[in-house]
Short mmCIF file of C-alpha atoms in Angstrom, two decimals:
data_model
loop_
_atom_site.label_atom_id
_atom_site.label_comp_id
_atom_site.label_asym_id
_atom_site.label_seq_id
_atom_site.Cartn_x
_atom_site.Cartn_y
_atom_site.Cartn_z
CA UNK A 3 -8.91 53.16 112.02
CA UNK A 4 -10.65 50.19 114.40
CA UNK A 5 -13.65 51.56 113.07
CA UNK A 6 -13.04 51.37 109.51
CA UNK A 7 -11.35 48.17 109.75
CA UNK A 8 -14.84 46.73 111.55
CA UNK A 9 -16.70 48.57 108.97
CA UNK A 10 -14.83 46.23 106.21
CA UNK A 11 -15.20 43.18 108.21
CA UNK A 12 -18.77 43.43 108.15
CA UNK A 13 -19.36 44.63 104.33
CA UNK A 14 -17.22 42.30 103.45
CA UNK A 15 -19.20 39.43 105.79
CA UNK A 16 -22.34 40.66 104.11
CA UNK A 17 -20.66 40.31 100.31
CA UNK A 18 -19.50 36.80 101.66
CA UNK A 19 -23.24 35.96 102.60
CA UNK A 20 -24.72 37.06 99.25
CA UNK A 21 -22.36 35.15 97.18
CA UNK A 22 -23.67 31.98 98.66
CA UNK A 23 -26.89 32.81 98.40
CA UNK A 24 -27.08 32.88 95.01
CA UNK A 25 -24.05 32.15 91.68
CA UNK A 26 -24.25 32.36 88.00
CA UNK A 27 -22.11 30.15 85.98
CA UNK A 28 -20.89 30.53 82.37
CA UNK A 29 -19.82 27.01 80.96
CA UNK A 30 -18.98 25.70 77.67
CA UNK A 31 -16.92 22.94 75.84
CA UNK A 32 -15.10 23.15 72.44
CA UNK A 33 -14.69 19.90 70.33
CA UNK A 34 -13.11 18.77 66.80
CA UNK A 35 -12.67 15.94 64.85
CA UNK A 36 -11.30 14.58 61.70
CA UNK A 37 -12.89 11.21 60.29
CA UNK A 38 -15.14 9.64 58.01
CA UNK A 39 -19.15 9.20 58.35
CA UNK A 40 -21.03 6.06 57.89
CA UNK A 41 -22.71 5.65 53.78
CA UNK A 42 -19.60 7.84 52.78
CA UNK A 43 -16.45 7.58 51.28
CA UNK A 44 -15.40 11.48 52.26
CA UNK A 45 -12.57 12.39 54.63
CA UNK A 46 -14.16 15.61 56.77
CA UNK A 47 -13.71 18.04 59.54
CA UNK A 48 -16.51 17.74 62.30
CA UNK A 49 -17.28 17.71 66.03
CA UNK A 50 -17.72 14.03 68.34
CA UNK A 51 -19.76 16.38 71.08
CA UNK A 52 -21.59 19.38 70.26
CA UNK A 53 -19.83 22.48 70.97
CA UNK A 54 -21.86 24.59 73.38
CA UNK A 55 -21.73 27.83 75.79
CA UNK A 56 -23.95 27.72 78.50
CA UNK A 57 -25.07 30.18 81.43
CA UNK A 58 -26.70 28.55 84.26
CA UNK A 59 -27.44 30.04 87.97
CA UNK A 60 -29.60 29.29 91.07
CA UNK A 61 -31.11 31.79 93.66
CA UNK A 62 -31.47 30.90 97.45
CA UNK A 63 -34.59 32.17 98.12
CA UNK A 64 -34.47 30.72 101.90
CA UNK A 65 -36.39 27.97 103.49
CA UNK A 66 -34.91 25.24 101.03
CA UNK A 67 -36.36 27.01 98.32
CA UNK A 68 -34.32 28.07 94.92
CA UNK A 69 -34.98 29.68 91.51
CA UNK A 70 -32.88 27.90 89.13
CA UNK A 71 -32.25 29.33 85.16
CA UNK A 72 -29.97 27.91 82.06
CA UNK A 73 -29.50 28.84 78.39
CA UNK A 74 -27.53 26.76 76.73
CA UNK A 75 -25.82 27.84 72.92
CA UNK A 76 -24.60 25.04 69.90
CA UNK A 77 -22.40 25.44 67.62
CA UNK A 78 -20.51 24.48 65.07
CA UNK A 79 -16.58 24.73 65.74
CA UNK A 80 -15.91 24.53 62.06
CA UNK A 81 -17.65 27.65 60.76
CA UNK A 82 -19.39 29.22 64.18
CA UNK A 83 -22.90 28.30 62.91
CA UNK A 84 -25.50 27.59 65.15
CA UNK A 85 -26.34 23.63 64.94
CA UNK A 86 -29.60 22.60 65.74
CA UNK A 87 -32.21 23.61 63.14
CA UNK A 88 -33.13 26.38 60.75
CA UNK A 89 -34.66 28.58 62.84
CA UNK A 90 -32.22 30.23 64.28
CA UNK A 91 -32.33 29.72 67.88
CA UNK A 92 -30.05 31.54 69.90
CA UNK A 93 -30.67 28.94 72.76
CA UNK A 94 -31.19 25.90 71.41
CA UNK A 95 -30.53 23.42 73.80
CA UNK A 96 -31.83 24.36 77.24
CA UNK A 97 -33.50 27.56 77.35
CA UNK A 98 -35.31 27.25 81.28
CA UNK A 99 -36.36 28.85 84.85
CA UNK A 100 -37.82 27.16 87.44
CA UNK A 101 -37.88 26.63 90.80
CA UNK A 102 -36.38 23.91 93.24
CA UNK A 103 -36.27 22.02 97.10
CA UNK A 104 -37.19 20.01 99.14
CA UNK A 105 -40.42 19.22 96.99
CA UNK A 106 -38.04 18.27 93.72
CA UNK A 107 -37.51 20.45 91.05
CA UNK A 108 -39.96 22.44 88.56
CA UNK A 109 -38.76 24.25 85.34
CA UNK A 110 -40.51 25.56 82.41
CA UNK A 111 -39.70 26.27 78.85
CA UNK A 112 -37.30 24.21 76.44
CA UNK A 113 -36.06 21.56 78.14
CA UNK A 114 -34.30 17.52 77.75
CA UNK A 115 -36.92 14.77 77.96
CA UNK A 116 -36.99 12.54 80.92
CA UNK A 117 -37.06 9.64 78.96
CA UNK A 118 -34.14 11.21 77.32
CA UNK A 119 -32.11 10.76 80.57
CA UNK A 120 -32.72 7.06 80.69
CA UNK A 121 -31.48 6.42 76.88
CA UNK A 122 -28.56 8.98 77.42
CA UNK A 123 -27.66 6.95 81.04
CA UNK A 124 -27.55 3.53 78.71
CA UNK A 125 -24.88 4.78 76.46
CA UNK A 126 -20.75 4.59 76.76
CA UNK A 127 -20.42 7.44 74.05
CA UNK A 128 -23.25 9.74 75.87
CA UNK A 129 -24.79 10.92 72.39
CA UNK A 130 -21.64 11.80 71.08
CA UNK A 131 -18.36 11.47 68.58
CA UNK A 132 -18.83 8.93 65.31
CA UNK A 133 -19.70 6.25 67.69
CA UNK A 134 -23.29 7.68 68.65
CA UNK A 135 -24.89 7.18 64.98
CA UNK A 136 -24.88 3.63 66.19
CA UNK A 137 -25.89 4.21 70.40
CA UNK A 138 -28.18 7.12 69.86
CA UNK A 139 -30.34 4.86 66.71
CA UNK A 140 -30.56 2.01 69.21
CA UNK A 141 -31.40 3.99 72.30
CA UNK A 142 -34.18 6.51 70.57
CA UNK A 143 -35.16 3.83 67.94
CA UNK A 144 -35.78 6.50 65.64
CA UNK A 145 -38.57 7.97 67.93
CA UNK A 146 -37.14 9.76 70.61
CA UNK A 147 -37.30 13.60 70.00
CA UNK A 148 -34.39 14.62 72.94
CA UNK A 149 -36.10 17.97 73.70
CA UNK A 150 -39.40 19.86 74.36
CA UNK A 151 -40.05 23.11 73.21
CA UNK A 152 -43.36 25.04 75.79
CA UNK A 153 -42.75 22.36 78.35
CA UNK A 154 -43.33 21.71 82.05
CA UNK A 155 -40.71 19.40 83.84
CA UNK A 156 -40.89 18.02 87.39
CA UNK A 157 -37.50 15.98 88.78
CA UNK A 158 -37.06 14.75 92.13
CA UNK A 159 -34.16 12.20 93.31
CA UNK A 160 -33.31 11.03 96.83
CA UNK A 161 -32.14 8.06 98.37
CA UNK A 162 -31.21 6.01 94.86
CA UNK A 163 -34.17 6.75 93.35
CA UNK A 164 -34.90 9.61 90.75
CA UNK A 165 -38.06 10.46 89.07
CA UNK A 166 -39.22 12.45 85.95
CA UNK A 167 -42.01 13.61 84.26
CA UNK A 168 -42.92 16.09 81.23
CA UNK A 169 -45.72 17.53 79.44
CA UNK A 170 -45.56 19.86 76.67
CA UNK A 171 -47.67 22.18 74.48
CA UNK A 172 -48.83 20.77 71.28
CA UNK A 173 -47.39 24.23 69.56
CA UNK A 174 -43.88 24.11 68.18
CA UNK A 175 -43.35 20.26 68.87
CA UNK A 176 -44.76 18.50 65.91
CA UNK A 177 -43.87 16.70 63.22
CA UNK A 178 -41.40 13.43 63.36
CA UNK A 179 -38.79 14.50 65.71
CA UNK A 180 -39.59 17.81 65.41
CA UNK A 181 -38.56 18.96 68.97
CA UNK A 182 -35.24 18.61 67.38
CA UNK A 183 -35.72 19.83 63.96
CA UNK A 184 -38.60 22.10 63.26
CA UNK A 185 -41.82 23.65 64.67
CA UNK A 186 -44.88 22.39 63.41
CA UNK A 187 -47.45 21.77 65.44
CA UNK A 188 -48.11 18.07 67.03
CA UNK A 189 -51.14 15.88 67.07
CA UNK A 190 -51.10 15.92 70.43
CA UNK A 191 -49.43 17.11 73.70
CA UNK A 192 -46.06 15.16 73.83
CA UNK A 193 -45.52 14.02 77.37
CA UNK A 194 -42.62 11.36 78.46
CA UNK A 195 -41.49 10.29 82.06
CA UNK A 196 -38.17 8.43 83.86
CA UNK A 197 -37.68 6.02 86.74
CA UNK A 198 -34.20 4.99 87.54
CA UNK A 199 -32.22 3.86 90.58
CA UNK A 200 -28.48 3.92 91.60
CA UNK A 201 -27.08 1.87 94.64
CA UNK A 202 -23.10 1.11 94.84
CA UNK A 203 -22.39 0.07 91.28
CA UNK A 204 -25.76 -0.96 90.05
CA UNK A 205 -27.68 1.38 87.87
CA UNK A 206 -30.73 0.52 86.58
CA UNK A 207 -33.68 2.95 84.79
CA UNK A 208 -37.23 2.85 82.64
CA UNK A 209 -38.20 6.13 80.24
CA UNK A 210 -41.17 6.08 78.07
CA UNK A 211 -42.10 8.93 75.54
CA UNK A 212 -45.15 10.00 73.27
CA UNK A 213 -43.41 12.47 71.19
CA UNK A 214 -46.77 13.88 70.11
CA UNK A 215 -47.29 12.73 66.50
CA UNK A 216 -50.01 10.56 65.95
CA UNK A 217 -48.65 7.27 66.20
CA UNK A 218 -45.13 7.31 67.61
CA UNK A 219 -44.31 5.94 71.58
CA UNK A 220 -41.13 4.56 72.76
CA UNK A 221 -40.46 2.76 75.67
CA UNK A 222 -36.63 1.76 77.42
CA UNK A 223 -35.41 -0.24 79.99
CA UNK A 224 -31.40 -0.20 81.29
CA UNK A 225 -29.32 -1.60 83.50
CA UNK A 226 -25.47 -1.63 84.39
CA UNK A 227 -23.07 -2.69 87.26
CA UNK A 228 -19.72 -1.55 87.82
CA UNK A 229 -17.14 -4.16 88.90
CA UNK A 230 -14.12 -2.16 90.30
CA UNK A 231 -12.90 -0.54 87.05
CA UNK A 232 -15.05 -2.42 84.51
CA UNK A 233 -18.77 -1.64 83.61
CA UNK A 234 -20.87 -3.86 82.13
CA UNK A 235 -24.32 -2.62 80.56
CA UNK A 236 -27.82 -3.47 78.84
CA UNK A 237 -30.06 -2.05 76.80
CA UNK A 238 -33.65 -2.63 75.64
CA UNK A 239 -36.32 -0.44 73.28
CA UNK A 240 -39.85 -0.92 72.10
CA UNK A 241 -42.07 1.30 69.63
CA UNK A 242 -43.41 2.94 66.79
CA UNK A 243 -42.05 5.44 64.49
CA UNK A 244 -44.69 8.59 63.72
CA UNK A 245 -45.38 6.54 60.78
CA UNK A 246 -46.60 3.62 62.55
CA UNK A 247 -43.29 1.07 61.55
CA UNK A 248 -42.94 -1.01 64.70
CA UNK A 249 -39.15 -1.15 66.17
CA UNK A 250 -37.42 -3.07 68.52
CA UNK A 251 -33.33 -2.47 69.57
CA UNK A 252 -31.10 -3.58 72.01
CA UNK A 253 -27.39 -2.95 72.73
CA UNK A 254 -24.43 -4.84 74.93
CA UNK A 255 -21.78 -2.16 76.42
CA UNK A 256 -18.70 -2.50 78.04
CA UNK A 257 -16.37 0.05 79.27
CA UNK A 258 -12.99 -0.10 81.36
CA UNK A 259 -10.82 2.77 82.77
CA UNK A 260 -7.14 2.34 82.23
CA UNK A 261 -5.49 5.09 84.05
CA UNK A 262 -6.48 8.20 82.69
CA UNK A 263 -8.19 6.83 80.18
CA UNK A 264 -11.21 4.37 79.35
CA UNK A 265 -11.94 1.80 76.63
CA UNK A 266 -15.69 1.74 75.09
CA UNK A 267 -17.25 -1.00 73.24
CA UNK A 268 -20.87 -1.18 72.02
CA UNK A 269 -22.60 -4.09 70.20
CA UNK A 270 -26.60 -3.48 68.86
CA UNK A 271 -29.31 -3.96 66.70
CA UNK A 272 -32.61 -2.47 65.81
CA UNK A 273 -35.29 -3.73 63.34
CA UNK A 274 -37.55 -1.79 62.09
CA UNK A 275 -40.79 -3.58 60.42
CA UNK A 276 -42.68 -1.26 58.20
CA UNK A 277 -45.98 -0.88 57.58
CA UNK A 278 -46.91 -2.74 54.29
CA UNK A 279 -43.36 -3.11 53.20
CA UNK A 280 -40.86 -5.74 53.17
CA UNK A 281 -37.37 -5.25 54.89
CA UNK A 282 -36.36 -1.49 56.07
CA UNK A 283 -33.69 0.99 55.09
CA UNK A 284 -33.47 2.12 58.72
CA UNK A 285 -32.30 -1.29 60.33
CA UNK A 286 -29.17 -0.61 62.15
CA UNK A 287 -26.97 -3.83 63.65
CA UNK A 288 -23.28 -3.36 64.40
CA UNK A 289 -20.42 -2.56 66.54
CA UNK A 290 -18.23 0.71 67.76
CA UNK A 291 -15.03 0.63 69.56
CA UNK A 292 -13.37 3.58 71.13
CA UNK A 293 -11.02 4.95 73.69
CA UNK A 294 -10.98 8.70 75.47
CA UNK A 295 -7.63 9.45 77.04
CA UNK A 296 -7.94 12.49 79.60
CA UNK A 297 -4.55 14.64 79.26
CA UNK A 298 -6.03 16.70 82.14
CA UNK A 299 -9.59 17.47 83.93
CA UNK A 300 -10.79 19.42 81.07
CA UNK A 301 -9.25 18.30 77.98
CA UNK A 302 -10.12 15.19 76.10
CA UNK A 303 -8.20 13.32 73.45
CA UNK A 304 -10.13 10.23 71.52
CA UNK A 305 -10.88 7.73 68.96
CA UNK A 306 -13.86 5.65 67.57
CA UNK A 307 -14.55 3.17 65.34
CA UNK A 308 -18.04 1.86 64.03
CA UNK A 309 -19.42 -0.56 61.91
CA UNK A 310 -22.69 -0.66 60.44
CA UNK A 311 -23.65 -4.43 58.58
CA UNK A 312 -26.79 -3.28 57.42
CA UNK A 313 -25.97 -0.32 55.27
CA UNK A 314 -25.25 -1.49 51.49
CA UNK A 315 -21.80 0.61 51.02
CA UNK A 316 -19.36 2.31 53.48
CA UNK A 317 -20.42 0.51 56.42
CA UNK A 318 -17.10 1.91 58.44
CA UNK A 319 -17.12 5.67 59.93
CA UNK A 320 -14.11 7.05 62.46
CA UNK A 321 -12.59 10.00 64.43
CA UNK A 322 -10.03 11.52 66.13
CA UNK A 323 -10.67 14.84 67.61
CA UNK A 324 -10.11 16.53 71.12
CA UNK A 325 -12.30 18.15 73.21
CA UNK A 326 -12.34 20.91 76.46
CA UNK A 327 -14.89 21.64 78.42
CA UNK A 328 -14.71 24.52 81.05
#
């Protein structure tokens, strides 16, 4: 019976070991909204932040050394489409392996640009709800393609500081934003890189991006500091479009956590100045407003408000929706 009991002990010491060596993780998060879009009169169902289910793991492979993986799945809460593009991708946001340590971190295939990470880090809204067809115009400029298809990504942070840089192959990453929309092939190999830096409640960061068409480059600098429950922000962006229409943007953002909760305010503009043309239909200037109440660690409920000046009709677009993430 000692025996068998010892016999236990160690399988079970051995089972212990191997768990930490190495975990898979299945993630996801579920949102929905009702509101109404900017340049529309119509009341509609939607989603603030992309609905996703992800699978991500890592591999101790001893010496400091890791193998890392993630797929990540969109969707479309509404009607279980998958949201991203026409093709059909089963995986369309992150769709990696790599390997990581001491050295930083390597992965390969379809990955988030690291200038991507700098104009994500300067937004209140992160890319999402109503509120981000304001933030995410004045932080990509119209440029920024989010994503590489056939890409190589090095990452390394320590001590404040965090690096980033990516190449990609010119296959299945042309065309004007097509790393988000299509996959023609580019002009040239798209290639983008981050600096950024984080001590007590200073945060500041630089991304620049060639998204591989002929003409377009984008280039970002941020900074924010935190003062006890308050966060204070700043945003800057200078380019051209694929199509060779210079644009400049900025945006002011404050936040403040009330309890649970947090208040968001945003205040931009970006001018676009087209090639032989006067004046441009994608000039944004304006102002969103929102607050996310947390009913628990998971769950989300929240509002937004935004206000586009430069639009001719329906400058106003809202939500209300509620979102979990597990």
């Amino acid at each position: 019976m000692k025996k068998s009991l010892l016999a236990l002990a160690v399988l079970g010491a051995f089972a212990g070991a191997a768990s930490a060596q190495s975990s898979v993780t299945l993630y996801g998060l579920v949102d929905a909204n009702v509101g109404k879009d900017f340049g529309s009169a119509d009341k509609r169902m939607g989603y603030g932040a992309v609905p996703r289910l992800g699978v991500r793991g890592v591999e101790d492979l001893g010496g400091g050394l890791g193998a890392i993986f993630q797929m990540e799945h969109r969707f479309d809460t509404g009607n279980g489409l998958i949201v991203g593009n026409t093709t059909n991708q089963m995986w369309n946001a992150r769709a990696y392996v790599g390997l990581q340590g001491a050295f930083g971190k390597i992965q390969l295939g379809r990955e988030y640009t690291q200038a991507f990470w700098q104009q994500l880090g300067a937004d209140p809204w992160g890319w999402d709800t109503v509120a981000s067809t304001l933030t995410s115009g004045w932080t990509g400029g119209g440029v920024a393609g989010m994503r590489l298809n056939n890409s190589i990504t090095y990452s390394i942070a320590a001590a404040g500081f965090s690096f980033g840089a990516q190449i990609a192959e010119s296959n299945e990453n042309g065309g004007a934003n097509a790393a988000k929309t299509g996959f023609d092939k580019a002009a040239k190999k798209p290639f983008n890189l981050g600096v950024a830096y984080d001590i007590g409640g200073l945060s500041v960061g630089v991304g620049y991006e060639n998204p591989g068409d002929a003409d377009d480059k984008w280039t970002t600098v941020r900074a924010s500091y935190k003062f006890g429950a308050v966060k204070v922000g700043g945003f800057y962006g200078t380019g051209t479009q694929a199509d060779a229409d210079k644009v400049k943007s900025f945006m002011l953002t404050v936040t403040a956590d009330v309890g649970a909760g947090q208040i968001r305010a945003a205040y931009g503009d970006r001018k676009v100045d087209p090639v032989g043309a006067v004046g441009s239909a994608s000039d944004m200037k304006g102002f969103a407003l929102g607050y996310h109440h947390a009913v628990s660690k998971r769950t989300t409920l929240y509002v937004d408000y935004g206000n586009n000046s430069k639009l001719a009709t329906e400058k106003n677009a809202y939500d209300f929706g509620v979102k979990h993430a597990f």
